[in-house]
Amino acid sequence: MMKKKNNLVTIIIIVVVAVVIVGLGYFLYDKSLKKQPTNNNTVNDVNQNTTDEKVESLDINNNVVKELYNKVTLAEDSYYKYWFYGRDDNYLVSSAPESSKMALVFHNLVETDFTAIPNASSIAQTVDLNGSIYTLNTANNKGFVPYDNVLRTYQSLFGTSASLSKDIPLQVSADTIDYYVYNAELNGYVNYIMEGGGTSPSFYHGEITKAVKKDNSIIITEKVEYSENMDGKKKVSSTSYYEYTFKSESDGTYSFVSRIKSN
């Protein structure tokens, strides 16, 4: 009888210990589950903070949008509307040829940036550019641009810390018959020309379709239509879309970053 009683006590002790162990395990497991969502939420919050960008739609007729767009395209429809970019559908200022950037600079100079050529009689009458001889344009009463005017325009386009090379001339148009070449004595750019040039009936037409402000950048989407126009009917031959990106500078202005084909 005593032996049976001892066995019963032993069984009860084993059951109690088992219950305690299971209960402790459940408690620890439940505690870890309660902590886990908090950790996941923290990770999700971090990911959300690093990937979310503040995007604000802008009116395409907004003065800032139009001003930025006009800086990097020609107003009139022509075959040479985008000649600054050559045949590059993905134009990055950071890796672009300096000659194309200087062409954009000339496009952004204003009438008051130009003056008559000072002391034209003492300046070289011809210059050799890329194997071609150009002649000093003494007939141009706006044939000189002071260096400071070019530098100001260059930095307004490409950033206040952008460095201007004096070795690259300002190309006036796509047909390369008209340049402004730096003259160290005058500390400015002097106009030289040569005969040549041509026209084409084909043309490009561009218009803004969308503009957004994303963090510290403005992105402008442009619809570009091309017409071969050989019959003069201006029928559209192809349509493409481009995105122009401008980033905010410390002085509140925007500098040009890229022109990328988006379709």
Short mmCIF file of N, CA and C in Angstrom, two decimals, residues 1-2 27 37-38 67 79 86 101 112 114 138 157 163 170 173 191 204 209 218 235:
data_model
loop_
_atom_site.label_atom_id
_atom_site.label_comp_id
_atom_site.label_asym_id
_atom_site.label_seq_id
_atom_site.Cartn_x
_atom_site.Cartn_y
_atom_site.Cartn_z
N MET A 1 0.82 -1.21 0.00
CA MET A 1 0.00 0.00 0.00
C MET A 1 0.86 1.26 0.00
N MET A 2 1.89 1.20 0.86
CA MET A 2 2.84 2.33 0.96
C MET A 2 3.55 2.55 -0.36
N PHE A 27 5.35 30.88 -21.98
CA PHE A 27 5.53 32.27 -21.58
C PHE A 27 6.65 32.95 -22.36
N PRO A 37 6.69 41.87 -33.67
CA PRO A 37 6.05 42.89 -34.52
C PRO A 37 6.67 44.26 -34.36
N THR A 38 7.10 44.58 -33.13
CA THR A 38 7.73 45.88 -32.90
C THR A 38 9.00 46.00 -33.72
N GLU A 67 10.71 78.53 -67.39
CA GLU A 67 12.04 79.13 -67.45
C GLU A 67 13.12 78.06 -67.56
N TYR A 79 14.75 71.65 -87.50
CA TYR A 79 15.54 70.41 -87.49
C TYR A 79 16.63 70.48 -86.42
N GLY A 86 23.43 66.79 -79.83
CA GLY A 86 23.90 65.89 -80.87
C GLY A 86 22.90 64.78 -81.10
N LYS A 101 28.05 71.90 -73.78
CA LYS A 101 27.67 72.75 -72.65
C LYS A 101 27.87 74.22 -73.00
N THR A 112 22.13 92.04 -73.43
CA THR A 112 23.00 92.94 -72.67
C THR A 112 24.34 92.31 -72.31
N PHE A 114 26.32 91.18 -74.56
CA PHE A 114 27.18 91.42 -75.72
C PHE A 114 27.52 92.90 -75.86
N THR A 138 34.13 91.68 -87.91
CA THR A 138 34.18 93.10 -87.53
C THR A 138 32.86 93.82 -87.79
N LEU A 157 23.57 77.65 -65.26
CA LEU A 157 23.10 76.44 -65.92
C LEU A 157 23.55 75.17 -65.21
N SER A 163 33.10 74.69 -63.06
CA SER A 163 34.32 75.35 -63.52
C SER A 163 34.31 75.51 -65.04
N LEU A 170 32.49 79.31 -77.78
CA LEU A 170 31.03 79.31 -77.76
C LEU A 170 30.52 79.08 -79.17
N SER A 173 25.55 78.21 -83.47
CA SER A 173 24.46 77.46 -84.09
C SER A 173 24.94 76.09 -84.55
N ASN A 191 33.91 87.19 -81.72
CA ASN A 191 33.17 86.50 -82.77
C ASN A 191 33.99 86.29 -84.04
N TYR A 204 11.57 69.42 -85.56
CA TYR A 204 11.13 68.85 -84.29
C TYR A 204 10.21 69.86 -83.60
N THR A 209 4.54 68.16 -71.08
CA THR A 209 3.32 67.42 -70.75
C THR A 209 3.16 67.19 -69.25
N ILE A 218 13.54 69.15 -59.79
CA ILE A 218 12.37 69.35 -60.65
C ILE A 218 12.58 68.52 -61.91
N LYS A 235 3.39 66.45 -91.52
CA LYS A 235 2.88 65.22 -90.92
C LYS A 235 3.91 64.67 -89.93
#
